[in-house]
Amino acid sequence: MNSFKRGFFDGLPIGLGYLAVSFSFGILAVKSGLSAWQATLISMLNVTSAGQFAGLTIMISGGSLLEIIISQFVINLRYSLMSISMSQHIDKSMTLPKKLFFGEFHTDEIFAVGMGHKEKLGSKYFWGVIIAPYFGWALGTFLGGVCGEILPAIITSALGVALYGMFIAIVVPPMKHSWKITIVVFIAIAMSLAFKYVPFINKISSGFAIIICAVVASLLGAIFFPVEDKEENKA
Amino acid sequence: MNWLIFLKYVLVMALVTYLVRVVPYICMKKEVKSKFFKSFLAYVPYTVLAAMTIPSILFATDNIWSAAIGLIVGIIVAFFERGLLVVAVSSCAAVLVVELLQRFVF
């Protein structure tokens, strides 16, 4: 299979998953007072999950642009870490203009499938892998915005876990194969729970909390359980 | 929402998100050799997603019980490596079933 096709088939399940998740975003956006087109434009320009949900909340409450900047920076800072990882995993065909273009499509899931490949990735792979997720994300938002009103509340409630379902699908399988990842993930979860429930530190915004959890847990992992080169793709 | 106000928000949002993604991507020219930094980067996606999921997933539905079952079902299906879509759909379906039971049985 050529790398465009392989990318496309990697992206297909992501795109279908995004369709469900962005559907719930579309519903929420229209319920909050945006038009379906506005909701779709947010999805087309941002291609983020958590960031968009947070941005929407600020928009409808009439928050300041500074709030938007800080929230997006903090919540999406994880993409910086992923982009650094990805920059180590691409071949010579990824020239500067291509990086400037494909960088926009670094999402949690595209990153995860890309890093799952042993060999370095080229621009053909990226062309393939972004198609279904990008259009799934935009189309799902639009459909959610248009048909959200007619769906019963019990369906929209169920769709609320779609995003997290995708995250679980990425995190759990490698934990089966590597005790190191398992420990590091549990450290991150324990910290995340502390940021939610322990008095005083639970005042920290959830975006910051995620960054702190991820950086501290990954640092502890790097110090105490460094990964061998051959393990790297698994971890 | 008024388009003018909306566009101001959405363009700022998109620009910040774009820069956060692309600046580190184009600035890292050399290959990272350090085993420490490589290990750190390898752990990042899993720790980020784990911290994003727990405990937030528990508050993503109508009530904490349906969400908890959705979480457990998601973990079980993911354990058998069924892929993104199957895990997400199973998790949603579990929530739906629990909420239907709550409404009509209990």
Short mmCIF file of C-alpha atoms in Angstrom, two decimals:
data_model
loop_
_atom_site.label_atom_id
_atom_site.label_comp_id
_atom_site.label_asym_id
_atom_site.label_seq_id
_atom_site.Cartn_x
_atom_site.Cartn_y
_atom_site.Cartn_z
CA MET A 1 0.00 0.00 0.00
CA ASN A 2 1.40 3.44 -0.84
CA SER A 3 1.79 5.97 1.91
CA PHE A 4 -1.11 8.17 0.78
CA LYS A 5 -3.50 5.25 1.03
CA ARG A 6 -2.06 4.11 4.32
CA GLY A 7 -2.53 7.61 5.69
CA PHE A 8 -6.07 7.72 4.41
CA PHE A 9 -7.01 4.44 6.04
CA ASP A 10 -5.34 5.53 9.28
CA GLY A 11 -7.45 8.67 9.18
CA LEU A 12 -10.76 7.04 8.35
CA PRO A 13 -11.74 5.78 11.82
CA ILE A 14 -10.51 9.07 13.29
CA GLY A 15 -12.75 10.95 10.86
CA LEU A 16 -15.77 8.88 11.83
CA GLY A 17 -15.03 9.40 15.51
CA TYR A 18 -14.64 13.13 14.90
CA LEU A 19 -17.99 13.16 13.17
CA ALA A 20 -19.63 12.06 16.41
CA VAL A 21 -17.61 14.33 18.66
CA SER A 22 -17.95 17.47 16.54
CA PHE A 23 -21.65 16.71 16.24
CA SER A 24 -21.91 17.31 19.97
CA PHE A 25 -19.87 20.50 19.56
CA GLY A 26 -22.28 21.72 16.87
CA ILE A 27 -25.28 21.04 19.08
CA LEU A 28 -23.74 22.92 21.99
CA ALA A 29 -22.66 25.89 19.85
CA VAL A 30 -26.11 26.41 18.35
CA LYS A 31 -27.75 25.95 21.74
CA SER A 32 -25.43 28.69 23.01
CA GLY A 33 -26.53 31.17 20.36
CA LEU A 34 -24.18 30.71 17.41
CA SER A 35 -25.42 29.86 13.94
CA ALA A 36 -24.59 26.47 12.42
CA TRP A 37 -22.25 28.25 9.95
CA GLN A 38 -20.40 30.00 12.75
CA ALA A 39 -19.97 26.71 14.59
CA THR A 40 -18.63 25.12 11.40
CA LEU A 41 -16.18 27.96 10.85
CA ILE A 42 -14.78 27.49 14.37
CA SER A 43 -14.18 23.82 13.60
CA MET A 44 -12.64 24.51 10.19
CA LEU A 45 -10.19 27.06 11.54
CA ASN A 46 -9.24 25.42 14.82
CA VAL A 47 -9.45 21.63 14.52
CA THR A 48 -9.16 21.16 18.27
CA SER A 49 -11.51 19.50 20.69
CA ALA A 50 -10.98 20.80 24.20
CA GLY A 51 -9.79 24.19 22.93
CA GLN A 52 -12.95 24.80 20.94
CA PHE A 53 -15.25 23.81 23.77
CA ALA A 54 -13.43 26.22 26.07
CA GLY A 55 -13.33 28.99 23.45
CA LEU A 56 -17.06 28.67 22.91
CA THR A 57 -17.74 29.13 26.61
CA ILE A 58 -15.69 32.34 26.65
CA MET A 59 -17.31 33.70 23.48
CA ILE A 60 -20.87 33.29 24.67
CA SER A 61 -20.11 34.75 28.08
CA GLY A 62 -18.66 37.79 26.31
CA GLY A 63 -15.16 37.19 27.67
CA SER A 64 -12.13 39.23 26.65
CA LEU A 65 -9.76 38.42 23.82
CA LEU A 66 -7.02 38.04 26.40
CA GLU A 67 -9.00 35.26 28.01
CA ILE A 68 -9.32 33.58 24.63
CA ILE A 69 -5.58 33.88 24.03
CA ILE A 70 -4.58 32.50 27.43
CA SER A 71 -7.09 29.66 27.39
CA GLN A 72 -6.19 28.52 23.88
CA PHE A 73 -2.51 28.78 24.63
CA VAL A 74 -2.72 26.72 27.79
CA ILE A 75 -5.20 24.11 26.61
CA ASN A 76 -3.44 23.62 23.30
CA LEU A 77 0.10 23.77 24.62
CA ARG A 78 0.12 19.99 24.52
CA TYR A 79 0.22 20.30 20.72
CA SER A 80 3.58 22.02 21.06
CA LEU A 81 4.92 18.96 22.81
CA MET A 82 3.35 16.73 20.16
CA SER A 83 4.76 18.88 17.36
CA ILE A 84 8.24 18.52 18.83
CA SER A 85 7.76 14.75 18.94
CA MET A 86 6.43 14.76 15.39
CA SER A 87 9.34 16.87 14.13
CA GLN A 88 11.56 13.90 15.04
CA HIS A 89 9.40 11.49 13.09
CA ILE A 90 9.23 13.01 9.58
CA ASP A 91 11.41 12.53 6.52
CA LYS A 92 13.07 14.91 4.07
CA SER A 93 9.89 15.37 1.98
CA MET A 94 8.50 17.55 4.77
CA THR A 95 9.82 20.91 3.60
CA LEU A 96 9.17 24.17 5.43
CA PRO A 97 5.98 25.13 3.51
CA LYS A 98 4.63 21.64 4.10
CA LYS A 99 5.36 21.87 7.78
CA LEU A 100 3.60 25.24 7.89
CA PHE A 101 0.58 23.62 6.28
CA PHE A 102 0.41 20.19 7.92
CA GLY A 103 1.26 21.56 11.36
CA GLU A 104 -2.28 22.93 11.59
CA PHE A 105 -3.63 19.37 11.54
CA HIS A 106 -1.74 18.04 14.55
CA THR A 107 -4.52 16.70 16.71
CA ASP A 108 -4.26 14.19 19.52
CA GLU A 109 -5.49 11.35 17.34
CA ILE A 110 -3.60 12.14 14.12
CA PHE A 111 -0.49 12.50 16.22
CA ALA A 112 -1.11 9.16 17.93
CA VAL A 113 -1.59 7.17 14.71
CA GLY A 114 1.37 8.92 13.06
CA MET A 115 3.70 8.13 15.93
CA GLY A 116 2.47 4.54 15.89
CA HIS A 117 4.39 3.93 12.66
CA LYS A 118 7.94 2.69 12.97
CA GLU A 119 9.27 4.46 9.90
CA LYS A 120 9.48 8.22 9.40
CA LEU A 121 6.49 9.86 7.75
CA GLY A 122 6.43 11.88 4.53
CA SER A 123 4.11 14.44 3.01
CA LYS A 124 2.12 11.80 1.07
CA TYR A 125 1.19 10.12 4.32
CA PHE A 126 0.04 13.42 5.81
CA TRP A 127 -2.10 14.25 2.77
CA GLY A 128 -3.88 10.95 3.28
CA VAL A 129 -4.23 11.05 7.01
CA ILE A 130 -5.74 14.54 7.33
CA ILE A 131 -8.60 14.14 4.81
CA ALA A 132 -11.18 12.14 6.76
CA PRO A 133 -10.50 13.76 10.16
CA TYR A 134 -10.65 17.31 8.79
CA PHE A 135 -13.86 16.86 6.82
CA GLY A 136 -15.39 14.66 9.51
CA TRP A 137 -14.73 17.37 12.07
CA ALA A 138 -16.20 20.17 9.92
CA LEU A 139 -19.16 18.19 8.60
CA GLY A 140 -20.05 16.78 12.04
CA THR A 141 -20.12 20.29 13.48
CA PHE A 142 -22.43 21.49 10.75
CA LEU A 143 -24.77 18.52 11.06
CA GLY A 144 -24.86 18.89 14.85
CA GLY A 145 -25.66 22.57 14.47
CA VAL A 146 -28.46 21.88 12.03
CA CYS A 147 -30.06 18.74 13.50
CA GLY A 148 -29.09 19.10 17.15
CA GLU A 149 -32.36 20.75 18.05
CA ILE A 150 -34.43 17.81 16.93
CA LEU A 151 -32.43 15.14 18.77
CA PRO A 152 -33.70 14.03 22.18
CA ALA A 153 -31.59 15.13 25.17
CA ILE A 154 -30.75 11.54 26.03
CA ILE A 155 -28.87 11.13 22.72
CA THR A 156 -26.87 14.32 23.14
CA SER A 157 -25.97 13.22 26.66
CA ALA A 158 -24.64 9.91 25.33
CA LEU A 159 -22.59 11.72 22.66
CA GLY A 160 -20.87 13.62 25.47
CA VAL A 161 -18.47 10.71 26.05
CA ALA A 162 -17.52 10.24 22.38
CA LEU A 163 -14.44 12.43 22.64
CA TYR A 164 -13.21 10.67 25.76
CA GLY A 165 -13.90 7.30 24.14
CA MET A 166 -11.36 8.17 21.47
CA PHE A 167 -8.81 9.21 24.07
CA ILE A 168 -9.32 5.92 25.93
CA ALA A 169 -8.81 4.01 22.68
CA ILE A 170 -5.41 5.65 22.26
CA VAL A 171 -4.17 5.30 25.83
CA VAL A 172 -5.27 1.83 26.91
CA PRO A 173 -3.73 -0.49 24.26
CA PRO A 174 -0.10 0.64 24.81
CA MET A 175 -0.61 0.24 28.57
CA LYS A 176 -1.21 -3.47 27.94
CA HIS A 177 2.18 -3.80 26.31
CA SER A 178 4.33 -1.55 28.47
CA TRP A 179 4.35 -1.39 32.26
CA LYS A 180 6.30 1.86 31.98
CA ILE A 181 3.47 3.59 30.15
CA THR A 182 0.99 2.13 32.63
CA ILE A 183 2.80 3.63 35.61
CA VAL A 184 3.28 7.01 33.95
CA VAL A 185 -0.39 7.15 32.94
CA PHE A 186 -1.49 6.35 36.48
CA ILE A 187 0.71 9.14 37.82
CA ALA A 188 -0.96 11.57 35.39
CA ILE A 189 -4.43 10.35 36.44
CA ALA A 190 -3.65 10.63 40.16
CA MET A 191 -2.44 14.19 39.65
CA SER A 192 -5.45 15.07 37.54
CA LEU A 193 -7.77 13.82 40.28
CA ALA A 194 -5.84 15.88 42.82
CA PHE A 195 -6.31 19.01 40.71
CA LYS A 196 -10.03 18.36 40.70
CA TYR A 197 -10.65 17.41 44.32
CA VAL A 198 -7.83 18.60 46.60
CA PRO A 199 -8.69 21.97 48.15
CA PHE A 200 -6.58 24.94 47.10
CA ILE A 201 -4.93 23.33 44.05
CA ASN A 202 -8.38 22.67 42.58
CA LYS A 203 -8.54 26.42 41.92
CA ILE A 204 -6.05 26.00 39.07
CA SER A 205 -7.76 26.15 35.67
CA SER A 206 -8.28 22.81 33.97
CA GLY A 207 -6.09 23.78 31.01
CA PHE A 208 -3.12 24.51 33.25
CA ALA A 209 -3.84 21.42 35.31
CA ILE A 210 -3.60 19.18 32.22
CA ILE A 211 -0.25 20.68 31.23
CA ILE A 212 1.16 20.26 34.73
CA CYS A 213 -0.06 16.65 34.97
CA ALA A 214 1.38 15.76 31.56
CA VAL A 215 4.73 17.46 32.05
CA VAL A 216 5.35 16.17 35.58
CA ALA A 217 4.25 12.60 34.83
CA SER A 218 6.26 12.48 31.58
CA LEU A 219 9.32 13.92 33.35
CA LEU A 220 9.08 11.33 36.11
CA GLY A 221 8.76 8.70 33.40
CA ALA A 222 11.83 10.01 31.58
CA ILE A 223 13.85 10.08 34.81
CA PHE A 224 12.88 6.72 36.28
CA PHE A 225 11.84 4.69 33.22
CA PRO A 226 13.76 5.97 30.18
CA VAL A 227 12.61 4.20 27.02
CA GLU A 228 15.06 2.20 24.93
CA ASP A 229 15.31 3.10 21.25
CA LYS A 230 13.55 -0.08 20.14
CA GLU A 231 10.72 0.60 22.57
CA GLU A 232 10.28 4.15 21.43
CA ASN A 233 7.46 3.52 19.00
CA LYS A 234 5.53 1.58 21.55
CA ALA A 235 6.01 4.18 24.27
CA MET B 1 -23.99 35.95 17.51
CA ASN B 2 -23.07 39.13 15.65
CA TRP B 3 -20.61 38.17 12.88
CA LEU B 4 -18.19 41.01 13.54
CA ILE B 5 -17.75 40.11 17.20
CA PHE B 6 -17.70 36.44 16.33
CA LEU B 7 -14.95 36.82 13.72
CA LYS B 8 -12.76 38.72 16.13
CA TYR B 9 -13.00 35.86 18.61
CA VAL B 10 -12.59 33.05 16.13
CA LEU B 11 -9.61 34.55 14.29
CA VAL B 12 -7.69 35.21 17.49
CA MET B 13 -8.51 31.71 18.66
CA ALA B 14 -7.37 30.14 15.39
CA LEU B 15 -4.15 32.16 15.27
CA VAL B 16 -3.09 31.20 18.81
CA THR B 17 -3.87 27.54 18.14
CA TYR B 18 -1.95 27.60 14.86
CA LEU B 19 1.15 29.19 16.35
CA VAL B 20 1.16 26.79 19.30
CA ARG B 21 1.21 23.89 16.85
CA VAL B 22 3.51 25.17 14.15
CA VAL B 23 6.23 27.22 15.87
CA PRO B 24 7.77 24.26 17.73
CA TYR B 25 7.31 22.11 14.62
CA ILE B 26 9.43 24.34 12.39
CA CYS B 27 11.93 25.31 15.07
CA MET B 28 13.06 21.77 15.81
CA LYS B 29 15.51 21.24 12.98
CA LYS B 30 17.91 18.75 14.49
CA GLU B 31 17.17 15.28 15.62
CA VAL B 32 16.86 14.94 19.37
CA LYS B 33 19.63 12.64 20.61
CA SER B 34 19.05 12.82 24.33
CA LYS B 35 17.50 9.64 25.68
CA PHE B 36 15.93 11.66 28.47
CA PHE B 37 14.16 14.09 26.15
CA LYS B 38 13.13 11.29 23.78
CA SER B 39 11.57 9.39 26.67
CA PHE B 40 9.78 12.52 27.84
CA LEU B 41 8.32 13.09 24.38
CA ALA B 42 7.29 9.47 24.07
CA TYR B 43 5.24 9.69 27.25
CA VAL B 44 3.57 13.01 26.45
CA PRO B 45 0.58 11.88 24.34
CA TYR B 46 -0.50 9.29 26.88
CA THR B 47 -0.18 11.52 29.93
CA VAL B 48 -1.99 14.41 28.21
CA LEU B 49 -4.92 12.28 27.11
CA ALA B 50 -5.18 10.45 30.43
CA ALA B 51 -5.25 13.73 32.36
CA MET B 52 -7.84 15.13 29.95
CA THR B 53 -10.10 12.11 30.30
CA ILE B 54 -10.08 11.55 34.04
CA PRO B 55 -12.00 12.92 35.82
CA SER B 56 -13.62 15.12 33.10
CA ILE B 57 -15.45 12.21 31.46
CA LEU B 58 -17.49 11.74 34.65
CA PHE B 59 -19.16 15.11 34.07
CA ALA B 60 -19.69 14.79 30.33
CA THR B 61 -23.17 13.25 30.47
CA ASP B 62 -26.44 13.80 32.31
CA ASN B 63 -25.21 12.17 35.50
CA ILE B 64 -22.07 10.64 36.96
CA TRP B 65 -23.40 7.04 36.95
CA SER B 66 -24.03 6.81 33.23
CA ALA B 67 -20.67 8.45 32.60
CA ALA B 68 -18.86 6.01 34.90
CA ILE B 69 -20.36 3.05 33.05
CA GLY B 70 -19.41 4.69 29.75
CA LEU B 71 -15.83 5.01 31.01
CA ILE B 72 -15.64 1.39 32.16
CA VAL B 73 -17.09 0.05 28.92
CA GLY B 74 -14.67 2.23 26.94
CA ILE B 75 -11.70 0.86 28.88
CA ILE B 76 -12.81 -2.75 28.40
CA VAL B 77 -13.36 -2.36 24.65
CA ALA B 78 -10.07 -0.45 24.29
CA PHE B 79 -8.30 -3.24 26.18
CA PHE B 80 -9.22 -5.57 23.34
CA GLU B 81 -7.73 -3.02 20.89
CA ARG B 82 -10.86 -2.38 18.86
CA GLY B 83 -9.85 1.01 17.47
CA LEU B 84 -11.03 4.58 17.94
CA LEU B 85 -14.46 4.38 16.44
CA VAL B 86 -15.60 1.13 18.07
CA VAL B 87 -14.43 2.31 21.49
CA ALA B 88 -16.13 5.70 21.14
CA VAL B 89 -19.40 4.20 19.91
CA SER B 90 -19.47 1.48 22.60
CA SER B 91 -18.90 4.07 25.26
CA CYS B 92 -21.74 6.26 23.95
CA ALA B 93 -24.03 3.24 23.64
CA ALA B 94 -23.32 2.24 27.24
CA VAL B 95 -24.26 5.73 28.44
CA LEU B 96 -27.45 5.60 26.42
CA VAL B 97 -28.45 2.21 27.83
CA VAL B 98 -27.78 3.29 31.41
CA GLU B 99 -29.78 6.49 31.01
CA LEU B 100 -32.67 4.63 29.40
CA LEU B 101 -32.66 2.17 32.32
CA GLN B 102 -32.53 5.04 34.80
CA ARG B 103 -35.47 6.70 33.16
CA PHE B 104 -37.74 3.76 32.57
CA VAL B 105 -36.77 1.07 35.07
CA PHE B 106 -35.44 2.65 38.25
#
